[in-house]
mmCIF file of C-alpha atoms in Angstrom:
data_model
loop_
_atom_site.group_PDB
_atom_site.id
_atom_site.type_symbol
_atom_site.label_atom_id
_atom_site.label_comp_id
_atom_site.label_asym_id
_atom_site.label_seq_id
_atom_site.Cartn_x
_atom_site.Cartn_y
_atom_site.Cartn_z
ATOM 1 C CA MET B 190 -17.607 24.177 8.386
ATOM 2 C CA PRO B 191 -19.373 23.009 5.235
ATOM 3 C CA ASN B 192 -21.873 20.198 5.367
ATOM 4 C CA ALA B 193 -20.627 16.703 4.639
ATOM 5 C CA LYS B 194 -22.010 13.630 3.004
ATOM 6 C CA LYS B 195 -21.043 9.991 2.986
ATOM 7 C CA ASP B 196 -19.562 8.445 -0.147
ATOM 8 C CA ASN B 197 -17.793 5.084 -0.073
ATOM 9 C CA GLY B 198 -17.229 5.484 3.635
ATOM 10 C CA LYS B 199 -15.511 8.872 3.370
ATOM 11 C CA LYS B 200 -16.818 12.268 4.412
ATOM 12 C CA LEU B 201 -17.050 14.591 1.458
ATOM 13 C CA PRO B 202 -17.860 18.312 1.748
ATOM 14 C CA ASP B 203 -20.933 19.532 -0.112
ATOM 15 C CA ALA B 204 -20.834 23.326 -0.100
ATOM 16 C CA PRO B 205 -18.106 24.959 -2.219
ATOM 17 C CA PHE B 206 -18.384 28.258 -0.372
ATOM 18 C CA SER B 207 -18.742 29.283 3.248
ATOM 19 C CA PRO B 208 -19.829 32.625 4.725
ATOM 20 C CA PRO B 209 -17.016 35.222 4.881
ATOM 21 C CA GLY B 210 -14.797 34.702 7.910
ATOM 22 C CA ASP B 211 -15.688 31.035 8.403
ATOM 23 C CA VAL B 212 -12.806 28.575 8.565
ATOM 24 C CA ILE B 213 -13.178 25.458 6.427
ATOM 25 C CA ARG B 214 -11.394 22.266 7.408
ATOM 26 C CA ILE B 215 -11.392 19.193 5.170
ATOM 27 C CA ALA B 216 -9.880 16.009 6.599
ATOM 28 C CA MET B 217 -7.723 14.181 4.072
ATOM 29 C CA GLY B 218 -8.170 10.410 3.961
ATOM 30 C CA GLY B 219 -10.846 10.495 6.674
ATOM 31 C CA GLU B 220 -10.916 11.974 10.180
ATOM 32 C CA ASP B 221 -8.738 9.304 11.832
ATOM 33 C CA VAL B 222 -5.942 9.569 9.282
ATOM 34 C CA ALA B 223 -6.141 13.349 9.230
ATOM 35 C CA GLU B 224 -5.938 13.629 13.017
ATOM 36 C CA GLN B 225 -2.982 11.271 13.260
ATOM 37 C CA ALA B 226 -0.950 12.896 10.499
ATOM 38 C CA GLY B 227 -2.265 16.453 10.744
ATOM 39 C CA LEU B 228 -3.299 16.309 7.088
ATOM 40 C CA SER B 229 -6.253 18.598 6.585
ATOM 41 C CA PHE B 230 -7.008 21.323 4.089
ATOM 42 C CA VAL B 231 -7.650 24.397 6.241
ATOM 43 C CA PHE B 232 -8.535 27.770 4.743
ATOM 44 C CA ARG B 233 -10.594 30.908 5.067
ATOM 45 C CA SER B 234 -9.523 33.007 2.073
ATOM 46 C CA SER B 235 -11.739 33.538 -0.947
ATOM 47 C CA ALA B 236 -8.881 32.395 -3.191
ATOM 48 C CA MET B 237 -8.829 28.960 -1.578
ATOM 49 C CA GLN B 238 -12.624 28.762 -1.519
ATOM 50 C CA ARG B 239 -12.589 29.283 -5.284
ATOM 51 C CA LEU B 240 -9.980 26.549 -5.684
ATOM 52 C CA TYR B 241 -12.070 24.238 -3.535
ATOM 53 C CA ALA B 242 -15.001 24.887 -5.880
ATOM 54 C CA VAL B 243 -12.748 23.992 -8.821
ATOM 55 C CA ALA B 244 -11.765 20.746 -7.093
ATOM 56 C CA GLN B 245 -15.421 19.828 -6.708
ATOM 57 C CA GLN B 246 -16.136 20.636 -10.348
ATOM 58 C CA VAL B 247 -13.293 18.556 -11.801
ATOM 59 C CA ALA B 248 -13.311 15.645 -9.339
ATOM 60 C CA SER B 249 -15.938 13.669 -11.230
ATOM 61 C CA ALA B 250 -14.092 13.909 -14.566
ATOM 62 C CA ASP B 251 -11.182 11.770 -15.744
ATOM 63 C CA ALA B 252 -9.249 14.572 -17.427
ATOM 64 C CA SER B 253 -5.631 15.109 -16.394
ATOM 65 C CA ILE B 254 -4.941 17.943 -13.942
ATOM 66 C CA LEU B 255 -1.711 19.921 -13.707
ATOM 67 C CA ILE B 256 -1.181 21.808 -10.431
ATOM 68 C CA PHE B 257 1.221 24.749 -10.482
ATOM 69 C CA GLY B 258 2.582 26.257 -7.274
ATOM 70 C CA GLU B 259 5.653 27.118 -5.278
ATOM 71 C CA SER B 260 7.315 24.523 -3.106
ATOM 72 C CA GLY B 261 5.353 23.890 0.089
ATOM 73 C CA THR B 262 1.990 25.282 -1.080
ATOM 74 C CA GLY B 263 0.210 21.939 -0.633
ATOM 75 C CA LYS B 264 0.085 20.565 -4.176
ATOM 76 C CA GLU B 265 -0.030 16.932 -3.055
ATOM 77 C CA LEU B 266 -2.700 17.743 -0.476
ATOM 78 C CA PHE B 267 -4.787 19.395 -3.194
ATOM 79 C CA ALA B 268 -4.341 16.330 -5.379
ATOM 80 C CA GLN B 269 -5.495 14.172 -2.458
ATOM 81 C CA LEU B 270 -8.518 16.459 -2.083
ATOM 82 C CA ILE B 271 -9.498 15.909 -5.714
ATOM 83 C CA HIS B 272 -9.107 12.154 -5.235
ATOM 84 C CA ASP B 273 -11.213 12.169 -2.054
ATOM 85 C CA LEU B 274 -13.960 14.137 -3.794
ATOM 86 C CA SER B 275 -14.041 11.770 -6.775
ATOM 87 C CA SER B 276 -15.753 8.438 -7.320
ATOM 88 C CA ARG B 277 -12.263 6.886 -7.201
ATOM 89 C CA ASN B 278 -11.835 7.697 -3.505
ATOM 90 C CA ALA B 279 -12.102 4.068 -2.344
ATOM 91 C CA ARG B 280 -9.270 3.121 -4.711
ATOM 92 C CA PRO B 281 -5.521 3.816 -4.389
ATOM 93 C CA PHE B 282 -3.925 7.242 -4.322
ATOM 94 C CA VAL B 283 -0.339 6.633 -5.441
ATOM 95 C CA ALA B 284 2.130 9.520 -5.195
ATOM 96 C CA VAL B 285 5.485 9.428 -6.971
ATOM 97 C CA ASN B 286 8.242 12.022 -6.817
ATOM 98 C CA CYS B 287 9.477 12.229 -10.392
ATOM 99 C CA GLY B 288 12.572 14.181 -9.400
ATOM 100 C CA ILE B 289 14.513 11.269 -7.910
ATOM 101 C CA TRP B 290 14.273 8.700 -10.724
ATOM 102 C CA GLN B 291 15.911 8.517 -14.134
ATOM 103 C CA GLY B 292 16.840 5.985 -16.780
ATOM 104 C CA GLU B 293 16.066 2.346 -15.944
ATOM 105 C CA LEU B 294 15.278 3.273 -12.333
ATOM 106 C CA PHE B 295 12.526 5.567 -13.621
ATOM 107 C CA ALA B 296 11.169 2.844 -15.895
ATOM 108 C CA ASN B 297 11.251 0.303 -13.081
ATOM 109 C CA LYS B 298 9.460 2.687 -10.694
ATOM 110 C CA PHE B 299 6.560 3.243 -13.100
ATOM 111 C CA PHE B 300 6.420 0.078 -15.216
ATOM 112 C CA GLY B 301 7.573 -2.485 -12.674
ATOM 113 C CA HIS B 302 9.404 -5.654 -13.780
ATOM 114 C CA GLU B 303 9.075 -9.385 -14.217
ATOM 115 C CA SER B 304 11.232 -11.842 -12.346
ATOM 116 C CA GLY B 305 14.594 -12.118 -14.131
ATOM 117 C CA ALA B 306 14.116 -8.903 -16.118
ATOM 118 C CA PHE B 307 17.582 -7.752 -15.033
ATOM 119 C CA THR B 308 20.303 -8.705 -12.590
ATOM 120 C CA GLY B 309 18.868 -8.684 -9.081
ATOM 121 C CA ALA B 310 15.229 -8.906 -10.212
ATOM 122 C CA ASN B 311 14.470 -12.029 -8.213
ATOM 123 C CA ARG B 312 10.717 -11.582 -8.168
ATOM 124 C CA GLN B 313 7.968 -9.741 -9.971
ATOM 125 C CA ARG B 314 7.371 -6.151 -8.901
ATOM 126 C CA LYS B 315 4.460 -3.898 -9.755
ATOM 127 C CA GLY B 316 5.169 -0.325 -10.821
ATOM 128 C CA ALA B 317 3.245 2.850 -10.069
ATOM 129 C CA PHE B 318 1.124 2.531 -13.237
ATOM 130 C CA GLU B 319 -0.165 -0.801 -12.006
ATOM 131 C CA MET B 320 -0.353 0.009 -8.291
ATOM 132 C CA ALA B 321 -2.616 2.989 -8.980
ATOM 133 C CA GLY B 322 -5.195 0.662 -10.531
ATOM 134 C CA ARG B 323 -8.400 2.599 -11.127
ATOM 135 C CA GLY B 324 -7.445 5.216 -8.547
ATOM 136 C CA THR B 325 -5.292 8.335 -8.892
ATOM 137 C CA LEU B 326 -1.627 8.538 -9.867
ATOM 138 C CA PHE B 327 -0.067 11.737 -8.519
ATOM 139 C CA LEU B 328 3.103 12.861 -10.287
ATOM 140 C CA ASP B 329 4.992 15.276 -8.052
ATOM 141 C CA GLU B 330 7.725 17.407 -9.624
ATOM 142 C CA VAL B 331 6.595 16.235 -13.067
ATOM 143 C CA GLY B 332 8.922 18.767 -14.671
ATOM 144 C CA GLU B 333 11.838 16.650 -13.472
ATOM 145 C CA ILE B 334 10.971 13.632 -15.637
ATOM 146 C CA PRO B 335 14.140 13.010 -17.676
ATOM 147 C CA LEU B 336 13.717 13.849 -21.342
ATOM 148 C CA SER B 337 14.868 10.325 -22.227
ATOM 149 C CA ASN B 338 11.952 8.843 -20.256
ATOM 150 C CA GLN B 339 9.250 11.243 -21.439
ATOM 151 C CA THR B 340 8.544 9.363 -24.694
ATOM 152 C CA ASP B 341 7.683 6.060 -22.997
ATOM 153 C CA PHE B 342 5.689 7.918 -20.362
ATOM 154 C CA LEU B 343 3.655 9.742 -23.001
ATOM 155 C CA ARG B 344 2.961 6.492 -24.847
ATOM 156 C CA VAL B 345 1.313 5.022 -21.752
ATOM 157 C CA LEU B 346 -0.910 8.078 -21.342
ATOM 158 C CA GLU B 347 -1.947 7.938 -24.999
ATOM 159 C CA GLU B 348 -2.398 4.176 -25.455
ATOM 160 C CA LYS B 349 -3.661 3.465 -21.918
ATOM 161 C CA ARG B 350 -1.612 0.286 -21.640
ATOM 162 C CA PHE B 351 1.934 -0.770 -20.776
ATOM 163 C CA ARG B 352 4.193 -3.755 -20.168
ATOM 164 C CA ARG B 353 6.348 -4.535 -17.172
ATOM 165 C CA MET B 354 10.087 -4.515 -17.845
ATOM 166 C CA GLY B 355 10.973 -7.940 -19.216
ATOM 167 C CA GLY B 356 7.306 -8.766 -19.775
ATOM 168 C CA GLU B 357 5.166 -9.410 -22.850
ATOM 169 C CA LYS B 358 1.669 -9.071 -21.391
ATOM 170 C CA GLU B 359 -0.029 -5.734 -21.955
ATOM 171 C CA ILE B 360 -1.619 -4.289 -18.817
ATOM 172 C CA PRO B 361 -4.344 -1.630 -18.992
ATOM 173 C CA PHE B 362 -3.619 1.758 -17.425
ATOM 174 C CA GLU B 363 -6.844 3.025 -15.863
ATOM 175 C CA ALA B 364 -5.784 5.579 -13.258
ATOM 176 C CA ARG B 365 -6.436 9.285 -13.386
ATOM 177 C CA ILE B 366 -3.355 11.495 -13.695
ATOM 178 C CA VAL B 367 -2.864 14.484 -11.409
ATOM 179 C CA ALA B 368 0.530 16.131 -11.800
ATOM 180 C CA ALA B 369 2.263 19.004 -10.012
ATOM 181 C CA THR B 370 5.227 21.247 -10.616
ATOM 182 C CA ASN B 371 6.958 24.343 -9.284
ATOM 183 C CA ARG B 372 8.824 24.829 -12.540
ATOM 184 C CA PRO B 373 7.877 26.940 -15.619
ATOM 185 C CA LEU B 374 6.888 24.047 -17.862
ATOM 186 C CA GLN B 375 5.881 26.270 -20.786
ATOM 187 C CA GLN B 376 9.367 27.781 -20.853
ATOM 188 C CA MET B 377 10.847 24.280 -20.619
ATOM 189 C CA VAL B 378 8.763 23.274 -23.646
ATOM 190 C CA GLN B 379 10.115 26.247 -25.588
ATOM 191 C CA SER B 380 13.698 25.390 -24.616
ATOM 192 C CA GLY B 381 13.248 21.718 -25.504
ATOM 193 C CA ALA B 382 13.663 20.446 -21.935
ATOM 194 C CA PHE B 383 10.096 19.130 -21.782
ATOM 195 C CA ARG B 384 8.081 17.530 -24.567
ATOM 196 C CA ALA B 385 5.259 19.734 -25.840
ATOM 197 C CA ASP B 386 2.940 16.770 -26.473
ATOM 198 C CA LEU B 387 3.437 15.493 -22.923
ATOM 199 C CA PHE B 388 2.804 18.970 -21.538
ATOM 200 C CA TYR B 389 -0.483 19.310 -23.408
ATOM 201 C CA ARG B 390 -1.502 15.794 -22.378
ATOM 202 C CA LEU B 391 -0.999 16.714 -18.698
ATOM 203 C CA ASN B 392 -2.254 20.301 -18.853
ATOM 204 C CA VAL B 393 -5.915 19.595 -19.655
ATOM 205 C CA ILE B 394 -7.072 21.295 -16.443
ATOM 206 C CA PRO B 395 -4.458 23.724 -15.028
ATOM 207 C CA VAL B 396 -4.750 24.746 -11.374
ATOM 208 C CA PHE B 397 -2.647 27.451 -9.712
ATOM 209 C CA LEU B 398 -2.129 27.259 -5.940
ATOM 210 C CA PRO B 399 -1.302 30.702 -4.479
ATOM 211 C CA PRO B 400 1.621 31.070 -2.061
ATOM 212 C CA LEU B 401 0.836 31.600 1.606
ATOM 213 C CA ARG B 402 1.936 35.258 1.469
ATOM 214 C CA GLU B 403 -0.908 35.957 -0.985
ATOM 215 C CA ARG B 404 -3.583 34.531 1.328
ATOM 216 C CA THR B 405 -2.666 35.913 4.721
ATOM 217 C CA SER B 406 -6.179 35.333 6.080
ATOM 218 C CA ASP B 407 -5.361 31.605 6.001
ATOM 219 C CA ILE B 408 -2.225 31.933 8.153
ATOM 220 C CA ARG B 409 -3.976 32.043 11.520
ATOM 221 C CA PRO B 410 -6.399 29.116 10.956
ATOM 222 C CA VAL B 411 -3.628 26.978 9.434
ATOM 223 C CA THR B 412 -1.352 27.845 12.367
ATOM 224 C CA GLU B 413 -4.044 27.016 14.917
ATOM 225 C CA HIS B 414 -4.787 23.690 13.225
ATOM 226 C CA LEU B 415 -1.118 22.655 13.105
ATOM 227 C CA LEU B 416 -0.554 23.882 16.657
ATOM 228 C CA GLU B 417 -3.329 21.619 17.946
ATOM 229 C CA HIS B 418 -1.886 18.696 16.010
ATOM 230 C CA PHE B 419 1.606 19.070 17.492
ATOM 231 C CA LYS B 420 0.207 19.664 20.991
ATOM 232 C CA ARG B 421 -1.511 16.285 20.787
ATOM 233 C CA LEU B 422 1.449 14.605 19.136
ATOM 234 C CA TYR B 423 4.006 15.748 21.718
ATOM 235 C CA HIS B 424 1.660 15.767 24.761
ATOM 236 C CA LYS B 425 1.942 19.490 25.467
ATOM 237 C CA PRO B 426 -1.655 20.570 26.104
ATOM 238 C CA ASN B 427 -0.729 23.992 27.517
ATOM 239 C CA ALA B 428 1.452 25.111 24.607
ATOM 240 C CA ALA B 429 0.118 28.247 22.930
ATOM 241 C CA LEU B 430 1.214 31.150 20.757
ATOM 242 C CA HIS B 431 1.211 34.721 22.009
ATOM 243 C CA GLN B 432 -1.001 37.043 19.971
ATOM 244 C CA ASP B 433 2.070 38.985 18.822
ATOM 245 C CA VAL B 434 3.349 35.804 17.172
ATOM 246 C CA TYR B 435 0.267 35.621 14.968
ATOM 247 C CA ALA B 436 0.870 39.216 13.868
ATOM 248 C CA LEU B 437 4.498 38.354 13.148
ATOM 249 C CA PHE B 438 3.470 35.329 11.094
ATOM 250 C CA GLU B 439 1.132 37.471 9.000
ATOM 251 C CA ALA B 440 3.951 39.937 8.267
ATOM 252 C CA TYR B 441 6.405 37.200 7.271
ATOM 253 C CA LEU B 442 6.580 36.233 3.573
ATOM 254 C CA TRP B 443 6.890 32.440 4.081
ATOM 255 C CA PRO B 444 9.177 31.521 1.156
ATOM 256 C CA GLY B 445 8.683 27.863 2.111
ATOM 257 C CA ASN B 446 4.902 28.330 2.401
ATOM 258 C CA VAL B 447 2.832 25.936 4.531
ATOM 259 C CA ARG B 448 5.653 23.394 4.750
ATOM 260 C CA GLU B 449 7.899 26.023 6.342
ATOM 261 C CA LEU B 450 5.127 27.018 8.768
ATOM 262 C CA ARG B 451 4.517 23.396 9.734
ATOM 263 C CA ASN B 452 8.216 22.710 10.347
ATOM 264 C CA LEU B 453 8.623 25.899 12.389
ATOM 265 C CA LEU B 454 5.646 25.093 14.632
ATOM 266 C CA GLU B 455 6.900 21.580 15.261
ATOM 267 C CA ARG B 456 10.306 22.940 16.239
ATOM 268 C CA LEU B 457 8.775 25.592 18.525
ATOM 269 C CA ILE B 458 6.608 23.025 20.308
ATOM 270 C CA LEU B 459 9.562 20.695 20.810
ATOM 271 C CA LEU B 460 12.036 23.323 22.004
ATOM 272 C CA ASN B 461 9.881 25.664 24.097
ATOM 273 C CA GLY B 462 8.064 23.308 26.398
ATOM 274 C CA ASP B 463 4.454 23.259 27.533
ATOM 275 C CA THR B 464 4.037 27.020 27.769
ATOM 276 C CA VAL B 465 3.215 30.192 25.844
ATOM 277 C CA ILE B 466 5.532 30.757 22.878
ATOM 278 C CA CYS B 467 6.472 34.421 22.421
ATOM 279 C CA VAL B 468 8.103 36.559 19.759
ATOM 280 C CA ASP B 469 11.419 36.237 21.606
ATOM 281 C CA ASP B 470 11.338 32.513 20.811
ATOM 282 C CA MET B 471 11.291 33.090 17.047
ATOM 283 C CA PRO B 472 14.357 32.567 14.829
ATOM 284 C CA ILE B 473 16.193 35.783 14.082
ATOM 285 C CA GLU B 474 15.824 35.244 10.319
ATOM 286 C CA LEU B 475 12.046 35.195 10.645
ATOM 287 C CA LEU B 476 12.025 38.379 12.729
ATOM 288 C CA LEU B 477 14.166 40.268 10.251
ATOM 289 C CA ASP B 478 12.360 38.984 7.169
ATOM 290 C CA ALA B 479 9.016 39.831 8.763
ATOM 291 C CA ALA B 480 10.297 43.365 9.348
ATOM 292 C CA ARG B 481 11.252 43.631 5.676
ATOM 293 C CA GLY B 482 7.896 42.173 4.653
ATOM 294 C CA ALA B 483 6.039 44.748 6.729
ATOM 295 C CA GLY B 484 8.151 47.474 5.094
ATOM 296 C CA GLY B 485 9.615 50.650 6.505
ATOM 297 C CA GLY B 486 12.152 51.500 9.154
ATOM 298 C CA ALA B 487 9.734 51.530 12.061
ATOM 299 C CA SER B 488 9.021 47.832 11.642
ATOM 300 C CA ALA B 489 12.702 47.086 11.357
ATOM 301 C CA ALA B 490 13.428 49.047 14.512
ATOM 302 C CA GLN B 491 10.624 47.251 16.348
ATOM 303 C CA ALA B 492 11.987 43.932 15.156
ATOM 304 C CA ASP B 493 15.376 44.791 16.644
ATOM 305 C CA GLU B 494 13.811 45.199 20.060
ATOM 306 C CA GLN B 495 12.400 41.683 19.735
ATOM 307 C CA VAL B 496 15.524 39.954 18.432
ATOM 308 C CA PRO B 497 17.071 37.732 21.118
ATOM 309 C CA PRO B 498 20.846 37.589 21.662
ATOM 310 C CA PRO B 499 22.670 35.328 19.194
ATOM 311 C CA GLU B 500 22.657 31.701 20.356
ATOM 312 C CA ASN B 501 24.567 30.222 17.420
ATOM 313 C CA LEU B 502 28.211 30.022 18.471
ATOM 314 C CA ARG B 503 29.605 29.987 14.924
ATOM 315 C CA LEU B 504 31.613 33.195 14.577
ATOM 316 C CA ALA B 505 30.251 34.172 11.144
ATOM 317 C CA THR B 506 26.651 33.834 12.338
ATOM 318 C CA ALA B 507 27.325 35.756 15.548
ATOM 319 C CA VAL B 508 29.009 38.582 13.605
ATOM 320 C CA LYS B 509 26.126 38.756 11.130
ATOM 321 C CA GLU B 510 23.526 38.941 13.911
ATOM 322 C CA ALA B 511 25.550 41.579 15.772
ATOM 323 C CA GLU B 512 25.903 43.745 12.650
ATOM 324 C CA ILE B 513 22.181 43.504 11.866
ATOM 325 C CA ARG B 514 21.375 44.520 15.431
ATOM 326 C CA ALA B 515 23.742 47.479 15.264
ATOM 327 C CA ILE B 516 22.331 48.703 11.945
ATOM 328 C CA LEU B 517 18.730 48.507 13.160
ATOM 329 C CA ARG B 518 19.523 50.314 16.431
ATOM 330 C CA ALA B 519 21.515 53.009 14.630
ATOM 331 C CA PHE B 520 18.693 53.512 12.138
ATOM 332 C CA LYS B 521 16.241 53.974 14.994
ATOM 333 C CA HIS B 522 18.620 56.343 16.807
ATOM 334 C CA ALA B 523 19.125 58.376 13.606
ATOM 335 C CA GLY B 524 15.401 58.870 13.213
ATOM 336 C CA GLY B 525 15.196 56.857 10.006
ATOM 337 C CA HIS B 526 17.851 58.864 8.136
ATOM 338 C CA LYS B 527 20.355 56.651 6.315
ATOM 339 C CA GLY B 528 23.105 59.244 6.151
ATOM 340 C CA ASN B 529 22.928 59.790 9.902
ATOM 341 C CA THR B 530 22.722 56.008 10.395
ATOM 342 C CA ALA B 531 26.082 55.617 8.645
ATOM 343 C CA ALA B 532 27.554 58.381 10.813
ATOM 344 C CA VAL B 533 26.288 56.717 14.015
ATOM 345 C CA LEU B 534 27.862 53.442 12.885
ATOM 346 C CA GLY B 535 31.124 55.171 11.944
ATOM 347 C CA ILE B 536 31.054 53.908 8.363
ATOM 348 C CA SER B 537 30.530 55.487 4.946
ATOM 349 C CA GLU B 538 27.107 55.633 3.306
ATOM 350 C CA ARG B 539 28.480 53.338 0.591
ATOM 351 C CA SER B 540 29.462 50.760 3.199
ATOM 352 C CA LEU B 541 26.013 51.027 4.746
ATOM 353 C CA ARG B 542 24.355 50.446 1.371
ATOM 354 C CA TYR B 543 26.547 47.376 0.904
ATOM 355 C CA LYS B 544 25.546 45.996 4.310
ATOM 356 C CA LEU B 545 21.862 46.661 3.651
ATOM 357 C CA SER B 546 22.124 44.782 0.366
ATOM 358 C CA GLU B 547 24.160 41.944 1.896
ATOM 359 C CA TYR B 548 21.647 41.385 4.684
ATOM 360 C CA ARG B 549 18.618 42.276 2.511
ATOM 361 C CA LEU B 550 17.495 44.938 4.955
ATOM 362 C CA ASN B 551 14.759 47.161 3.541
ATOM 363 C CA ILE B 552 15.048 50.266 5.719
#
């Protein structure tokens, strides 16, 4: 753990780097909030230590930050980290998902409105620009801002002032902008789907969050942290993961990243009781994808031995699981030879190739 200091009542880490192998945990919003919600930045990898150093370097500035990363990599948590490390940390952190608003609803969400501005506007309402005050305004899925709304949005960033809908008074915009996207904004600029001037206004400091599969040394500490959170939340103090599960997690590619890991652990804690959770308790999709991620037929064959019987009673799912099982067993029986695997299954090699492609089996 890095050292911490007090700043406006919040604990802020000092040291950007920790000795190799050490796990770093940073509580978001303070220890009480972090413990209740399970919101902490937990990492061990050198990649995340470097990003943490970047967060410390840019926190004191007011320049806009654009965070790139796949869905579920923790872009909002990283934005919260920058806010907590900054001198703005006692002021609001306002997060807005740009992907669910468009047209007048978008304008109302950000600009707010005066009473009587439109039908149903019975009282004044502050928008996100105003609610953020001198804090941080986090724009999630910024690539989803409708093109028709991008001009007004850019004007606020350039002029640092705005008016509520139906209002005449100009209000200063003083928040820092941190935006995030999982879309290729540069390609969208080239295609005309995103304004170039808005992109350059947001992309002053670009940050790239790596997917979980590229920092496997973080999987165990993140898993252990989330496991402890859900054990407390659901009052299951004896729940634990078998060591084989950790190995399985490190072989899995985690297309949904940390969000997928978090959701899986919550489900496992809820469904498996106050006991040790084993490989047999894992979803079949995870077992098979982990086998593909590990590569080679031996892993696939081993995964078959761990796959539980199908529990989903939908016929299509049961047939799929049964066919995958049969292919993996036949491959093992045939000694890893695909031609012999097809013969064992009683199908042509072409049919086998089709099934391997359909089920994305890399054997």
